[in-house]
Short mmCIF file of C-alpha atoms in Angstrom, two decimals:
data_model
loop_
_atom_site.label_atom_id
_atom_site.label_comp_id
_atom_site.label_asym_id
_atom_site.label_seq_id
_atom_site.Cartn_x
_atom_site.Cartn_y
_atom_site.Cartn_z
CA UNK A 1 91.02 112.78 51.37
CA UNK A 2 91.99 116.44 51.36
CA UNK A 3 91.17 118.84 54.16
CA UNK A 4 90.34 122.42 53.22
CA UNK A 5 90.46 125.36 55.61
CA UNK A 6 89.11 128.78 54.70
CA UNK A 7 90.36 131.40 57.13
CA UNK A 8 93.84 131.40 58.67
CA UNK A 9 93.08 133.69 61.61
CA UNK A 10 93.39 132.72 65.26
CA UNK A 11 91.01 129.77 65.28
CA UNK A 12 91.61 128.68 61.68
CA UNK A 13 95.34 128.71 62.39
CA UNK A 14 94.81 126.75 65.60
CA UNK A 15 92.83 124.10 63.74
CA UNK A 16 95.47 123.99 61.03
CA UNK A 17 98.25 123.43 63.57
CA UNK A 18 96.27 120.68 65.28
CA UNK A 19 95.48 118.92 62.02
CA UNK A 20 98.72 119.40 60.10
CA UNK A 21 100.88 117.92 62.79
CA UNK A 22 98.76 114.80 63.26
CA UNK A 23 97.43 113.64 59.90
CA UNK A 24 98.76 112.16 56.73
CA UNK A 25 96.08 113.94 54.71
CA UNK A 26 97.02 116.97 52.64
CA UNK A 27 95.61 120.33 53.71
CA UNK A 28 94.63 123.15 51.36
CA UNK A 29 94.28 126.51 53.10
CA UNK A 30 93.00 129.84 51.88
CA UNK A 31 92.96 133.25 53.53
CA UNK A 32 92.21 136.54 51.85
CA UNK A 33 95.44 137.86 53.42
CA UNK A 34 98.23 136.00 51.57
CA UNK A 35 100.72 137.12 54.23
CA UNK A 36 99.21 134.68 56.72
CA UNK A 37 100.80 131.81 54.81
CA UNK A 38 104.17 132.73 56.30
CA UNK A 39 102.98 131.83 59.79
CA UNK A 40 102.33 128.22 58.75
CA UNK A 41 105.10 127.48 56.26
CA UNK A 42 106.72 124.86 58.55
CA UNK A 43 103.93 122.38 57.81
CA UNK A 44 104.89 120.17 54.87
CA UNK A 45 101.42 118.89 54.07
CA UNK A 46 99.85 122.36 53.92
CA UNK A 47 99.43 124.11 50.60
CA UNK A 48 98.23 127.69 50.63
CA UNK A 49 95.97 128.15 47.65
CA UNK A 50 95.24 131.40 45.88
CA UNK A 51 91.44 131.38 45.96
CA UNK A 52 88.35 130.07 47.68
CA UNK A 53 87.64 128.08 44.51
CA UNK A 54 90.96 126.21 44.76
CA UNK A 55 90.28 125.35 48.38
CA UNK A 56 86.69 124.23 47.76
CA UNK A 57 87.57 122.13 44.72
CA UNK A 58 90.35 120.33 46.63
CA UNK A 59 88.45 119.65 49.86
CA UNK A 60 86.60 116.55 50.94
CA UNK A 61 86.34 118.03 54.44
CA UNK A 62 85.99 121.83 54.45
CA UNK A 63 86.50 123.93 57.58
CA UNK A 64 84.87 127.36 57.45
CA UNK A 65 86.87 129.53 59.85
CA UNK A 66 85.66 133.04 59.15
CA UNK A 67 83.79 135.53 61.29
CA UNK A 68 79.99 135.19 61.24
CA UNK A 69 79.58 138.53 59.45
CA UNK A 70 81.42 137.07 56.43
CA UNK A 71 79.51 133.77 56.24
CA UNK A 72 76.78 134.76 53.76
CA UNK A 73 79.23 136.27 51.27
CA UNK A 74 81.52 133.24 51.54
CA UNK A 75 78.65 130.75 51.24
CA UNK A 76 77.37 132.49 48.10
CA UNK A 77 80.86 132.32 46.62
CA UNK A 78 81.13 128.62 47.48
CA UNK A 79 77.68 128.00 45.99
CA UNK A 80 78.73 129.73 42.75
CA UNK A 81 81.84 127.53 42.61
CA UNK A 82 79.84 124.38 43.20
CA UNK A 83 80.37 122.28 46.29
CA UNK A 84 80.25 118.52 45.94
CA UNK A 85 77.39 116.95 47.89
CA UNK A 86 80.00 114.56 49.33
CA UNK A 87 81.99 117.39 50.90
CA UNK A 88 81.53 117.72 54.66
CA UNK A 89 81.39 121.33 55.84
CA UNK A 90 82.60 122.13 59.36
CA UNK A 91 81.76 125.60 60.65
CA UNK A 92 83.25 127.39 63.64
CA UNK A 93 81.15 130.53 63.07
CA UNK A 94 79.42 131.44 66.33
CA UNK A 95 75.67 131.76 66.11
CA UNK A 96 75.40 130.59 62.50
CA UNK A 97 72.87 127.78 62.34
CA UNK A 98 73.14 124.74 60.08
CA UNK A 99 69.98 125.89 58.29
CA UNK A 100 71.78 129.01 57.10
CA UNK A 101 74.39 126.86 55.39
CA UNK A 102 71.91 124.48 53.80
CA UNK A 103 69.71 127.36 52.60
CA UNK A 104 72.61 128.62 50.50
CA UNK A 105 74.62 125.46 49.77
CA UNK A 106 71.81 122.93 49.49
CA UNK A 107 71.71 119.61 51.26
CA UNK A 108 75.36 119.12 52.16
CA UNK A 109 76.51 117.59 55.43
CA UNK A 110 77.23 120.41 57.90
CA UNK A 111 78.89 120.07 61.30
CA UNK A 112 78.56 123.09 63.55
CA UNK A 113 81.30 123.48 66.17
CA UNK A 114 82.23 126.03 68.78
CA UNK A 115 85.85 125.80 69.88
CA UNK A 116 86.93 127.94 72.79
CA UNK A 117 89.96 130.17 73.23
CA UNK A 118 92.11 127.67 75.21
CA UNK A 119 92.22 125.58 72.01
CA UNK A 120 94.93 128.00 70.90
CA UNK A 121 97.30 126.40 73.42
CA UNK A 122 96.06 122.84 72.95
CA UNK A 123 93.88 122.86 76.08
CA UNK A 124 90.52 123.72 74.62
CA UNK A 125 87.11 122.18 74.40
CA UNK A 126 84.88 122.10 71.33
CA UNK A 127 81.14 121.70 71.29
CA UNK A 128 79.89 119.79 68.23
CA UNK A 129 76.44 119.72 66.66
#
């Protein structure tokens, strides 16, 4: 299994740090700012990929860690790439309903989460739907 993370900002980076230090699974990460890769280079199992397509094609479990205003554009790009129906999509985008994902991506498994800011120091709580 490969974990994909799109978005290496505050919450995406927090999720990456939590996952990369505690799993044997490889992680593919993409961010539109290639400079963010430097912040996470200490993690051996993390490969920064050069495109959304690379991340999507690698992932069995795909974390979407972008701001809600970027969701539709990203989902359309993922749809154009072609997401496997076996891929599980996990969203942290506040206020973005599961129906919005399935309208664009089709019937893929979607998990909607809402982590809170203390997660950045390992003391957070995440609501899951």
